[in-house]
Amino acid sequence: MSEVTVHMSVNGTARRGRVEPRKTLADFLREDCVATSVHLACEHGVCGACTVIVDGVASRSCLMFAVQADGASITTAEGLANPDGSLGIVQDAFRQCHGLQCGFCTPGFVVSVTAFLQENADPSLEEIREGIAGNLCRCTGYQGIIKAVQHAAATMAGTPTAMTTSTEGN
Amino acid sequence: MAQAHVPMADKHRDRAPLFEGTAARFVGQKVLRKEDPRLVTGHGQYVDDIVLPGMVHAAFLRSNVAKGRITKLDTSPALALDGVIAVYTHADLRYVPGTIVATMMQAMGGAACPENLLATDDVRFVGDCIAVVVAESRYIAEDALELIDLVVVAETPVVNLEEALTDTHIVHKELGTNITGTIDIPRDPHIEGLLTESAHVVTATFNQARQTNSPMETRGIVASWDRFRGELQLHMSNQNPHEMRRRAADLLAVDESKVHVAQQDVGGGFGQKMFMPREEAVIVLLSREVGRPLKWIEDRRENLMASNHARRDRATVTFALDADKKIVAGYVDINEDAGAYPFGGAGAGAMAGMLLQGPYKLQRTAFKSYAVFTNTCGRAAYRGPWQFESVIREQMVEHVARRIGIDPVELRRRNVIQWEDLPWTTPMQVMVYDNMSPAETLDQAVEMIGYEAFRAEQKRAFEEEGRLLGIGFSLYIEPSAQNMGALATEGATVQISGTGKVDVFMGTGSHGQSIETTMAQIVAEELGVHVDDVEVHQGDSNTPFGGGTGGSRTASIVSGAGRAAAIQVRQKVFQIAAHLLEANPDDLEIDSSVISVKGTPAGKTVTLAQVSHTALYATEGLPPGMETGLEATARHRQEAVTWSNACHVCTVEINRNTGAVSFARYIVSEDCGLMINPMVVEGQVAGGVVQGIAGVLYEDFRYDADGNPLTTTFMDYLLPTAAEVPIIEHGHIETPSNTPGGYKGMGEGGAIGAPPCVFNAVADALWLLGVEVFDHPLGPNEILDALATAG
Ligand code: FES
Ligand code: FES
């Protein structure tokens, strides 16, 4: 099958590749751009594990072809850590609130929640539940994820919720 | 949020206490997970992230009819496609069918299903594997599947339990029957008398709906055969690296030492990845034929229709109660759908029968259980494989309460085993309960939910507004951390590097259980080091043998091995330190890797790094005759199961127009013994609860009358989302178990307690209209149907 050249910026790095027109954006990111945070858990647009930000919009990369993202700027979960490698606010909130177990759904959630909080910085509990209902998690029962969204929103607003952590021991 | 925490008396005070030098610094604390930094940033490594030089890709041709004869299978058009390397059918597989134990019933003498790894001359369920294409890319492999010329002549399939039991049509022609196993513990005359002559005798039939594990990461494997070394390297999404190694070696007829299984991160399993199913076995065999690393990643459709199913059970149960409303006898007839090719964990009806009495003082029980083959996806373990016992019993308790006119909480209180009744021997004399608190968890749940107030509000809301509110309980006990065979044993190696850092090697296969954190807590506590200085290495067959991560066994059994190894190493650390400090080992303590003489805060100290440097790099400084190094391997054998228990209660409302169920509250009062990490405990409980709720309200894997699956995408098979789930409140009662740390298993309990709890709440709401329901699922359609019968 003939191949076409695509260019995109992935987490700030310019990427160029030759792809078959039928290659999905998810496969391009995973295979050609070492962005393996992009997980495929359904490949039919329901689970949200493959969510990435395409030109500012949270998108399901399993439902897009790489050629459709030609010229786009893409952010994946890898790109949401701080430049020094420390956890971004949403990532840290997932850790503090035990918002993950196996971690397979997590990068998709981190991306979706980041986009959600950009649109609604102070969501109610019901808005959070609806806002993340496009992502599936089989492990957590969403309890820690809902708390993580609340925690991240509060941290962004400068009023972090009290999380009683004792990593340092007593 | 209300949180209650009640410690119970420790009946095992003679247990060695946690090391006093650092007691409870890490164990019992909410220690944040070591796994998280890599996972939240997207740097986990799951099997599909493995890319090996020269790797090629496999895709399976699957049957789209439930039962039929293959009359044509021409793979040559596929082979002609550019990029296709080979196409394989059953005739190409070189293996000797072995002795896999597909069902627990089979282990007890039931019929084994044939070990056809690919279809031979017929297909037996929709999704049955017929051929495998190996190609340069997955895209090409899937293109080639379309080119295979396949003709299947359909035959009449066996789609449900009723049809299977008649043996009119046979799933496995080699067997001549659909019954894979039967267990019959007949009613003796005494039980017979109680079941016919007691003051109250109630019988009901319950059905449970078909559910599938649905880990977010599907199955996957990369198998790489090195023909010059005669060795197999396996990367695999699995729960049980030692089992996978054994199975792969058996299939290839090579020594186990020639197989290495490794994985880093596994995206869930819930029982699906505990044993090696047919597809992975085929990939193992073909890796030797292909001679290049071979990858197979299951897609979601395959995972839903062809990985494994569970929960399709039916039971008819009779309870007899005396005039005091004490349950005096129980009998249950259980039928289980094992599908076409079941593997590990199917045939659980025997356990369900034996556990029928649950937490109640029920003196007499008997049961009969059948497991049958059908032309559907095979059954395998799913979180709480015999949870049907709790479904049957707890739904029955509330059904009986409605029938004989007693409050369901009062009925439970009259019958529940009390603290002073323990130890308690079960009616069939095979199990002894101890170290559990069913009565206490019931009390805690009743108090947390505010039972009396809810009943008043329920009455008011119905009478004044016609609203249907309901409350449901479930009370169960769970034999966790099995003490049978390979499941009873685990080992751990603890070793300290020359810089004083700790490596721990364990045979577990974590797939979300936080093992790298909780087991580090245990070892850190015993060694007197910071938890950050301990790395747990697991998910690899180059570890001490273990029975895998499943069956709620890690906290009890694996920790027992880790703790024992850590204690041995600590003793040696003290001997070397005593030599360096010119002190007596018995007088030493260690805190944060600094060893000092007890009670001399300003005295001489030596660090763990100095001790380990001596043990490895400056060995002439060791006490005379002492072996070099600081490492120990220890094993733990589980002598008795631990009895975990919990009471679930939830309140719901039924929308009379849509049939939808919404939650008001969901409470779990859980006793899993001492908790290693309460955050992890609550996470496991919550995950299990939501899976259990989903099995009743949302998920329902359906087939049509011809055996065609109807729910093969996440648009049809409905996993719950954050919009539906209740916010779960936790109560903790801690009854230390008799294991070294006082822990009990708790990974499965949420999924055991939740289905009857939510079912009972919906049934309670419907009872306001005088309507009764008996079957899962209870989706909007079923509820609207039930409402319609109220007239
Ligand atoms: S993999 Fe894209 S939505 Fe599920
Ligand atoms: S953490 Fe496992 S699927 Fe969400």
mmCIF file of N, CA and C in Angstrom, chain A residues 22-24 27 30 36-37 39-44 46-47 77-78 81 87 91 94-96 98 100-107 110 125 129-130 132-133 135-143 146 163-170, chain B residues 24-26 29-30 32-33 36-37 39-43 46 48-49 139 143 211-214 216-217 266-268 270 299-300 382 511-512 530 679-680 683-684 686-687 690-691 699 713-715 719-723 725-728:
data_model
loop_
_atom_site.group_PDB
_atom_site.id
_atom_site.type_symbol
_atom_site.label_atom_id
_atom_site.label_comp_id
_atom_site.label_asym_id
_atom_site.label_seq_id
_atom_site.Cartn_x
_atom_site.Cartn_y
_atom_site.Cartn_z
ATOM 1 N N ARG A 22 -4.095 4.148 6.016
ATOM 2 C CA ARG A 22 -5.022 3.535 6.964
ATOM 3 C C ARG A 22 -4.431 3.410 8.371
ATOM 4 N N LYS A 23 -3.210 3.832 8.574
ATOM 5 C CA LYS A 23 -2.608 3.674 9.898
ATOM 6 C C LYS A 23 -3.250 4.659 10.867
ATOM 7 N N THR A 24 -3.665 4.157 12.012
ATOM 8 C CA THR A 24 -4.332 5.051 12.967
ATOM 9 C C THR A 24 -3.313 5.970 13.631
ATOM 10 N N ASP A 27 -1.632 4.091 16.482
ATOM 11 C CA ASP A 27 -0.508 3.228 16.089
ATOM 12 C C ASP A 27 0.709 4.063 15.702
ATOM 13 N N ARG A 30 2.304 5.257 18.930
ATOM 14 C CA ARG A 30 2.932 4.159 19.668
ATOM 15 C C ARG A 30 4.173 3.620 18.948
ATOM 16 N N THR A 36 4.275 5.371 24.006
ATOM 17 C CA THR A 36 3.526 4.154 24.368
ATOM 18 C C THR A 36 2.569 4.382 25.530
ATOM 19 N N SER A 37 2.434 5.617 25.989
ATOM 20 C CA SER A 37 1.356 5.902 26.951
ATOM 21 C C SER A 37 -0.001 5.767 26.270
ATOM 22 N N HIS A 39 -2.673 3.931 24.989
ATOM 23 C CA HIS A 39 -3.066 2.529 25.138
ATOM 24 C C HIS A 39 -4.318 2.240 24.329
ATOM 25 N N LEU A 40 -4.386 1.004 23.850
ATOM 26 C CA LEU A 40 -5.548 0.598 23.066
ATOM 27 C C LEU A 40 -6.313 -0.445 23.859
ATOM 28 N N ALA A 41 -7.482 -0.078 24.334
ATOM 29 C CA ALA A 41 -8.263 -1.027 25.118
ATOM 30 C C ALA A 41 -9.569 -1.393 24.439
ATOM 31 N N CYS A 42 -9.915 -0.708 23.349
ATOM 32 C CA CYS A 42 -11.123 -1.139 22.627
ATOM 33 C C CYS A 42 -10.976 -0.964 21.121
ATOM 34 N N GLU A 43 -10.283 0.067 20.704
ATOM 35 C CA GLU A 43 -10.126 0.386 19.277
ATOM 36 C C GLU A 43 -11.457 0.653 18.592
ATOM 37 N N HIS A 44 -12.504 0.936 19.387
ATOM 38 C CA HIS A 44 -13.729 1.375 18.748
ATOM 39 C C HIS A 44 -14.337 2.597 19.419
ATOM 40 N N VAL A 46 -14.716 3.762 22.555
ATOM 41 C CA VAL A 46 -15.551 3.797 23.768
ATOM 42 C C VAL A 46 -14.734 4.003 25.048
ATOM 43 N N CYS A 47 -13.545 3.427 25.141
ATOM 44 C CA CYS A 47 -12.882 3.342 26.443
ATOM 45 C C CYS A 47 -12.053 4.551 26.829
ATOM 46 N N ALA A 77 0.167 11.590 27.552
ATOM 47 C CA ALA A 77 0.410 11.606 28.997
ATOM 48 C C ALA A 77 1.885 11.836 29.315
ATOM 49 N N GLU A 78 2.774 11.346 28.453
ATOM 50 C CA GLU A 78 4.203 11.588 28.698
ATOM 51 C C GLU A 78 4.486 13.089 28.752
ATOM 52 N N ALA A 81 3.988 15.436 32.247
ATOM 53 C CA ALA A 81 4.895 15.517 33.396
ATOM 54 C C ALA A 81 5.614 16.861 33.333
ATOM 55 N N LEU A 87 6.083 14.669 38.580
ATOM 56 C CA LEU A 87 4.702 14.466 38.154
ATOM 57 C C LEU A 87 3.967 15.785 37.992
ATOM 58 N N GLN A 91 -1.271 14.148 37.325
ATOM 59 C CA GLN A 91 -0.593 12.864 37.579
ATOM 60 C C GLN A 91 -0.383 12.651 39.067
ATOM 61 N N PHE A 94 -3.544 11.701 40.878
ATOM 62 C CA PHE A 94 -3.883 10.274 40.735
ATOM 63 C C PHE A 94 -3.090 9.447 41.732
ATOM 64 N N ARG A 95 -1.829 9.795 41.933
ATOM 65 C CA ARG A 95 -1.026 9.026 42.879
ATOM 66 C C ARG A 95 -1.517 9.258 44.312
ATOM 67 N N GLN A 96 -1.740 10.506 44.664
ATOM 68 C CA GLN A 96 -2.138 10.822 46.043
ATOM 69 C C GLN A 96 -3.470 10.165 46.408
ATOM 70 N N HIS A 98 -4.892 7.424 45.023
ATOM 71 C CA HIS A 98 -4.994 6.023 44.596
ATOM 72 C C HIS A 98 -6.003 5.898 43.449
ATOM 73 N N LEU A 100 -5.398 4.819 40.579
ATOM 74 C CA LEU A 100 -5.019 3.788 39.605
ATOM 75 C C LEU A 100 -4.604 2.522 40.338
ATOM 76 N N GLN A 101 -4.806 1.409 39.655
ATOM 77 C CA GLN A 101 -4.305 0.128 40.148
ATOM 78 C C GLN A 101 -3.382 -0.464 39.078
ATOM 79 N N CYS A 102 -3.959 -1.062 38.032
ATOM 80 C CA CYS A 102 -3.088 -1.640 37.000
ATOM 81 C C CYS A 102 -2.449 -0.572 36.138
ATOM 82 N N GLY A 103 -3.073 0.601 36.066
ATOM 83 C CA GLY A 103 -2.478 1.715 35.340
ATOM 84 C C GLY A 103 -2.734 1.739 33.844
ATOM 85 N N PHE A 104 -3.465 0.765 33.319
ATOM 86 C CA PHE A 104 -3.621 0.706 31.861
ATOM 87 C C PHE A 104 -4.513 1.839 31.350
ATOM 88 N N CYS A 105 -5.551 2.165 32.116
ATOM 89 C CA CYS A 105 -6.455 3.242 31.704
ATOM 90 C C CYS A 105 -5.884 4.617 32.014
ATOM 91 N N THR A 106 -4.845 4.652 32.863
ATOM 92 C CA THR A 106 -4.448 5.896 33.523
ATOM 93 C C THR A 106 -3.971 7.000 32.580
ATOM 94 N N PRO A 107 -3.087 6.713 31.622
ATOM 95 C CA PRO A 107 -2.663 7.822 30.753
ATOM 96 C C PRO A 107 -3.853 8.487 30.046
ATOM 97 N N VAL A 110 -5.524 10.676 32.567
ATOM 98 C CA VAL A 110 -4.731 11.869 32.883
ATOM 99 C C VAL A 110 -4.924 12.927 31.790
ATOM 100 N N LEU A 125 -19.209 17.591 41.982
ATOM 101 C CA LEU A 125 -19.062 16.133 41.938
ATOM 102 C C LEU A 125 -19.801 15.565 40.727
ATOM 103 N N ARG A 129 -18.258 13.428 37.555
ATOM 104 C CA ARG A 129 -18.722 12.100 37.124
ATOM 105 C C ARG A 129 -19.069 12.092 35.649
ATOM 106 N N GLU A 130 -19.788 13.103 35.200
ATOM 107 C CA GLU A 130 -20.159 13.164 33.783
ATOM 108 C C GLU A 130 -18.935 13.441 32.919
ATOM 109 N N ILE A 132 -15.862 12.612 33.223
ATOM 110 C CA ILE A 132 -14.908 11.521 32.973
ATOM 111 C C ILE A 132 -15.617 10.230 32.563
ATOM 112 N N ALA A 133 -16.908 10.339 32.256
ATOM 113 C CA ALA A 133 -17.670 9.132 31.916
ATOM 114 C C ALA A 133 -17.296 8.576 30.543
ATOM 115 N N ASN A 135 -14.288 7.718 29.804
ATOM 116 C CA ASN A 135 -13.114 6.855 29.996
ATOM 117 C C ASN A 135 -13.505 5.692 30.895
ATOM 118 N N LEU A 136 -13.061 4.491 30.530
ATOM 119 C CA LEU A 136 -13.377 3.305 31.325
ATOM 120 C C LEU A 136 -12.182 2.879 32.160
ATOM 121 N N CYS A 137 -12.462 2.459 33.384
ATOM 122 C CA CYS A 137 -11.454 1.846 34.248
ATOM 123 C C CYS A 137 -12.074 0.588 34.830
ATOM 124 N N ARG A 138 -11.361 -0.519 34.780
ATOM 125 C CA ARG A 138 -11.902 -1.775 35.297
ATOM 126 C C ARG A 138 -11.437 -2.048 36.724
ATOM 127 N N CYS A 139 -10.430 -1.325 37.197
ATOM 128 C CA CYS A 139 -9.826 -1.686 38.488
ATOM 129 C C CYS A 139 -10.366 -0.902 39.674
ATOM 130 N N THR A 140 -10.516 0.387 39.524
ATOM 131 C CA THR A 140 -10.659 1.250 40.708
ATOM 132 C C THR A 140 -12.098 1.483 41.131
ATOM 133 N N GLY A 141 -13.059 1.144 40.294
ATOM 134 C CA GLY A 141 -14.435 1.534 40.601
ATOM 135 C C GLY A 141 -14.590 3.051 40.622
ATOM 136 N N TYR A 142 -13.602 3.762 40.051
ATOM 137 C CA TYR A 142 -13.620 5.222 39.861
ATOM 138 C C TYR A 142 -13.527 6.023 41.159
ATOM 139 N N GLN A 143 -13.470 5.342 42.304
ATOM 140 C CA GLN A 143 -13.496 6.084 43.570
ATOM 141 C C GLN A 143 -12.295 7.017 43.677
ATOM 142 N N ILE A 146 -12.258 9.866 40.926
ATOM 143 C CA ILE A 146 -13.110 11.026 41.225
ATOM 144 C C ILE A 146 -12.407 11.930 42.247
ATOM 145 N N MET A 163 -4.711 15.662 51.994
ATOM 146 C CA MET A 163 -4.524 14.228 51.772
ATOM 147 C C MET A 163 -3.575 13.749 52.857
ATOM 148 N N THR A 164 -4.026 12.799 53.620
ATOM 149 C CA THR A 164 -3.173 12.323 54.705
ATOM 150 C C THR A 164 -2.250 11.248 54.173
ATOM 151 N N THR A 165 -1.097 11.666 53.734
ATOM 152 C CA THR A 165 -0.148 10.688 53.226
ATOM 153 C C THR A 165 0.922 10.442 54.274
ATOM 154 N N SER A 166 1.447 9.269 54.249
ATOM 155 C CA SER A 166 2.512 8.975 55.209
ATOM 156 C C SER A 166 3.598 8.169 54.533
ATOM 157 N N THR A 167 3.973 8.624 53.341
ATOM 158 C CA THR A 167 5.057 7.946 52.630
ATOM 159 C C THR A 167 6.305 7.913 53.486
ATOM 160 N N GLU A 168 6.481 8.937 54.288
ATOM 161 C CA GLU A 168 7.708 9.028 55.069
ATOM 162 C C GLU A 168 7.636 8.172 56.312
ATOM 163 N N GLY A 169 6.503 7.559 56.533
ATOM 164 C CA GLY A 169 6.371 6.744 57.745
ATOM 165 C C GLY A 169 6.092 7.621 58.945
ATOM 166 N N ASN A 170 5.971 7.008 60.087
ATOM 167 C CA ASN A 170 5.654 7.758 61.309
ATOM 168 C C ASN A 170 6.905 8.355 61.919
ATOM 169 N N ALA B 24 5.324 -0.767 63.029
ATOM 170 C CA ALA B 24 4.220 0.020 62.484
ATOM 171 C C ALA B 24 4.657 1.327 61.847
ATOM 172 N N ARG B 25 5.915 1.421 61.451
ATOM 173 C CA ARG B 25 6.302 2.615 60.710
ATOM 174 C C ARG B 25 5.691 2.567 59.312
ATOM 175 N N PHE B 26 5.744 1.423 58.698
ATOM 176 C CA PHE B 26 5.213 1.307 57.337
ATOM 177 C C PHE B 26 3.984 0.403 57.253
ATOM 178 N N GLN B 29 0.121 1.611 57.276
ATOM 179 C CA GLN B 29 0.072 3.015 56.865
ATOM 180 C C GLN B 29 -0.367 3.139 55.406
ATOM 181 N N LYS B 30 -0.894 4.322 55.107
ATOM 182 C CA LYS B 30 -1.171 4.641 53.712
ATOM 183 C C LYS B 30 0.135 5.077 53.057
ATOM 184 N N LEU B 32 2.179 5.667 49.805
ATOM 185 C CA LEU B 32 1.874 5.867 48.380
ATOM 186 C C LEU B 32 2.605 4.827 47.538
ATOM 187 N N ARG B 33 2.049 4.540 46.364
ATOM 188 C CA ARG B 33 2.534 3.387 45.604
ATOM 189 C C ARG B 33 3.822 3.664 44.843
ATOM 190 N N ASP B 36 3.391 3.940 40.937
ATOM 191 C CA ASP B 36 2.659 5.030 40.297
ATOM 192 C C ASP B 36 3.470 5.964 39.403
ATOM 193 N N PRO B 37 4.665 6.414 39.825
ATOM 194 C CA PRO B 37 5.335 7.408 38.969
ATOM 195 C C PRO B 37 5.486 6.949 37.521
ATOM 196 N N LEU B 39 3.599 4.741 35.978
ATOM 197 C CA LEU B 39 2.304 4.498 35.334
ATOM 198 C C LEU B 39 1.552 5.791 35.022
ATOM 199 N N VAL B 40 1.584 6.767 35.926
ATOM 200 C CA VAL B 40 0.814 8.000 35.664
ATOM 201 C C VAL B 40 1.453 8.847 34.571
ATOM 202 N N THR B 41 2.739 8.630 34.302
ATOM 203 C CA THR B 41 3.390 9.394 33.233
ATOM 204 C C THR B 41 3.395 8.635 31.917
ATOM 205 N N GLY B 42 2.763 7.464 31.902
ATOM 206 C CA GLY B 42 2.685 6.709 30.649
ATOM 207 C C GLY B 42 3.929 5.897 30.347
ATOM 208 N N HIS B 43 4.771 5.670 31.364
ATOM 209 C CA HIS B 43 5.993 4.909 31.129
ATOM 210 C C HIS B 43 5.928 3.490 31.668
ATOM 211 N N TYR B 46 3.753 -2.456 29.193
ATOM 212 C CA TYR B 46 2.796 -3.547 29.015
ATOM 213 C C TYR B 46 3.260 -4.381 27.816
ATOM 214 N N ASP B 48 2.232 -5.069 24.887
ATOM 215 C CA ASP B 48 2.241 -4.531 23.527
ATOM 216 C C ASP B 48 3.335 -3.475 23.343
ATOM 217 N N ASP B 49 3.953 -3.058 24.453
ATOM 218 C CA ASP B 49 5.064 -2.104 24.335
ATOM 219 C C ASP B 49 6.384 -2.813 24.043
ATOM 220 N N TYR B 139 -1.551 -5.360 10.585
ATOM 221 C CA TYR B 139 -2.460 -4.927 9.522
ATOM 222 C C TYR B 139 -2.489 -5.989 8.414
ATOM 223 N N ASP B 143 -5.491 -8.488 7.087
ATOM 224 C CA ASP B 143 -5.890 -8.541 5.669
ATOM 225 C C ASP B 143 -5.933 -9.992 5.197
ATOM 226 N N GLN B 211 -21.030 -12.969 32.662
ATOM 227 C CA GLN B 211 -20.185 -11.775 32.759
ATOM 228 C C GLN B 211 -18.787 -12.161 32.311
ATOM 229 N N THR B 212 -18.017 -11.199 31.874
ATOM 230 C CA THR B 212 -16.634 -11.517 31.508
ATOM 231 C C THR B 212 -15.683 -10.530 32.156
ATOM 232 N N ASN B 213 -14.480 -11.007 32.463
ATOM 233 C CA ASN B 213 -13.536 -10.267 33.292
ATOM 234 C C ASN B 213 -13.240 -8.864 32.767
ATOM 235 N N SER B 214 -13.049 -8.752 31.462
ATOM 236 C CA SER B 214 -12.795 -7.459 30.818
ATOM 237 C C SER B 214 -11.681 -6.620 31.435
ATOM 238 N N MET B 216 -8.769 -4.049 31.258
ATOM 239 C CA MET B 216 -8.617 -3.018 30.227
ATOM 240 C C MET B 216 -7.495 -3.370 29.253
ATOM 241 N N GLU B 217 -6.468 -4.033 29.750
ATOM 242 C CA GLU B 217 -5.483 -4.588 28.807
ATOM 243 C C GLU B 217 -5.949 -5.985 28.446
ATOM 244 N N VAL B 266 1.068 -5.271 33.966
ATOM 245 C CA VAL B 266 -0.052 -6.049 33.438
ATOM 246 C C VAL B 266 -1.326 -5.271 33.729
ATOM 247 N N GLY B 267 -2.104 -5.044 32.677
ATOM 248 C CA GLY B 267 -3.271 -4.172 32.792
ATOM 249 C C GLY B 267 -4.537 -4.868 33.227
ATOM 250 N N GLY B 268 -4.455 -5.573 34.342
ATOM 251 C CA GLY B 268 -5.634 -6.225 34.910
ATOM 252 C C GLY B 268 -5.787 -7.640 34.392
ATOM 253 N N PHE B 270 -8.023 -10.237 36.736
ATOM 254 C CA PHE B 270 -9.178 -10.679 37.531
ATOM 255 C C PHE B 270 -9.445 -12.168 37.360
ATOM 256 N N ASP B 299 -7.576 -8.368 20.388
ATOM 257 C CA ASP B 299 -8.365 -7.130 20.323
ATOM 258 C C ASP B 299 -9.597 -7.264 21.220
ATOM 259 N N ARG B 300 -10.310 -6.167 21.392
ATOM 260 C CA ARG B 300 -11.392 -6.168 22.383
ATOM 261 C C ARG B 300 -12.511 -7.122 22.003
ATOM 262 N N TYR B 382 -13.015 -15.924 37.522
ATOM 263 C CA TYR B 382 -13.279 -14.488 37.560
ATOM 264 C C TYR B 382 -13.469 -14.131 39.026
ATOM 265 N N HIS B 511 -0.985 -7.436 38.847
ATOM 266 C CA HIS B 511 -1.682 -6.821 37.712
ATOM 267 C C HIS B 511 -2.627 -5.758 38.253
ATOM 268 N N GLY B 512 -2.077 -4.987 39.206
ATOM 269 C CA GLY B 512 -2.834 -3.888 39.781
ATOM 270 C C GLY B 512 -2.933 -3.938 41.290
ATOM 271 N N HIS B 530 14.063 2.222 55.345
ATOM 272 C CA HIS B 530 12.971 2.999 54.776
ATOM 273 C C HIS B 530 12.369 2.248 53.598
ATOM 274 N N MET B 679 -5.131 2.202 52.191
ATOM 275 C CA MET B 679 -5.470 2.797 50.897
ATOM 276 C C MET B 679 -5.625 1.707 49.839
ATOM 277 N N VAL B 680 -4.716 0.754 49.860
ATOM 278 C CA VAL B 680 -4.773 -0.342 48.897
ATOM 279 C C VAL B 680 -5.980 -1.237 49.180
ATOM 280 N N GLY B 683 -9.052 0.428 47.916
ATOM 281 C CA GLY B 683 -9.047 0.404 46.451
ATOM 282 C C GLY B 683 -9.480 -0.948 45.911
ATOM 283 N N GLN B 684 -8.988 -2.007 46.531
ATOM 284 C CA GLN B 684 -9.374 -3.355 46.091
ATOM 285 C C GLN B 684 -10.858 -3.595 46.349
ATOM 286 N N ALA B 686 -13.264 -1.393 46.538
ATOM 287 C CA ALA B 686 -14.085 -0.572 45.637
ATOM 288 C C ALA B 686 -14.108 -1.164 44.234
ATOM 289 N N GLY B 687 -12.953 -1.598 43.753
ATOM 290 C CA GLY B 687 -12.907 -2.172 42.406
ATOM 291 C C GLY B 687 -13.774 -3.409 42.305
ATOM 292 N N VAL B 690 -17.622 -2.505 42.371
ATOM 293 C CA VAL B 690 -18.177 -1.968 41.120
ATOM 294 C C VAL B 690 -18.308 -3.082 40.074
ATOM 295 N N GLN B 691 -17.356 -4.025 40.036
ATOM 296 C CA GLN B 691 -17.529 -5.161 39.125
ATOM 297 C C GLN B 691 -18.766 -5.971 39.498
ATOM 298 N N GLU B 699 -23.720 -5.220 33.011
ATOM 299 C CA GLU B 699 -23.041 -6.140 32.102
ATOM 300 C C GLU B 699 -23.901 -7.394 31.927
ATOM 301 N N THR B 713 -18.824 -5.537 21.625
ATOM 302 C CA THR B 713 -18.079 -4.281 21.748
ATOM 303 C C THR B 713 -18.479 -3.630 23.070
ATOM 304 N N PHE B 714 -17.721 -2.619 23.461
ATOM 305 C CA PHE B 714 -18.077 -1.879 24.679
ATOM 306 C C PHE B 714 -19.307 -0.985 24.464
ATOM 307 N N MET B 715 -19.836 -0.984 23.245
ATOM 308 C CA MET B 715 -21.108 -0.280 23.050
ATOM 309 C C MET B 715 -22.292 -1.165 23.434
ATOM 310 N N LEU B 719 -19.638 -1.777 30.444
ATOM 311 C CA LEU B 719 -18.908 -1.577 31.688
ATOM 312 C C LEU B 719 -19.421 -0.288 32.325
ATOM 313 N N PRO B 720 -19.508 -0.263 33.646
ATOM 314 C CA PRO B 720 -19.974 0.969 34.283
ATOM 315 C C PRO B 720 -18.959 2.102 34.115
ATOM 316 N N THR B 721 -19.459 3.330 34.127
ATOM 317 C CA THR B 721 -18.583 4.506 34.075
ATOM 318 C C THR B 721 -18.702 5.265 35.398
ATOM 319 N N ALA B 722 -17.925 6.318 35.510
ATOM 320 C CA ALA B 722 -17.955 7.126 36.741
ATOM 321 C C ALA B 722 -19.333 7.751 36.974
ATOM 322 N N ALA B 723 -20.133 7.836 35.920
ATOM 323 C CA ALA B 723 -21.450 8.464 36.075
ATOM 324 C C ALA B 723 -22.433 7.570 36.828
ATOM 325 N N VAL B 725 -21.516 4.909 39.159
ATOM 326 C CA VAL B 725 -21.095 4.208 40.371
ATOM 327 C C VAL B 725 -21.465 4.970 41.640
ATOM 328 N N PRO B 726 -21.735 4.232 42.719
ATOM 329 C CA PRO B 726 -21.936 4.914 43.998
ATOM 330 C C PRO B 726 -20.597 5.372 44.570
ATOM 331 N N ILE B 727 -20.648 6.310 45.488
ATOM 332 C CA ILE B 727 -19.453 6.639 46.271
ATOM 333 C C ILE B 727 -19.446 5.650 47.442
ATOM 334 N N ILE B 728 -18.394 4.875 47.531
ATOM 335 C CA ILE B 728 -18.358 3.769 48.483
ATOM 336 C C ILE B 728 -17.790 4.233 49.817
#
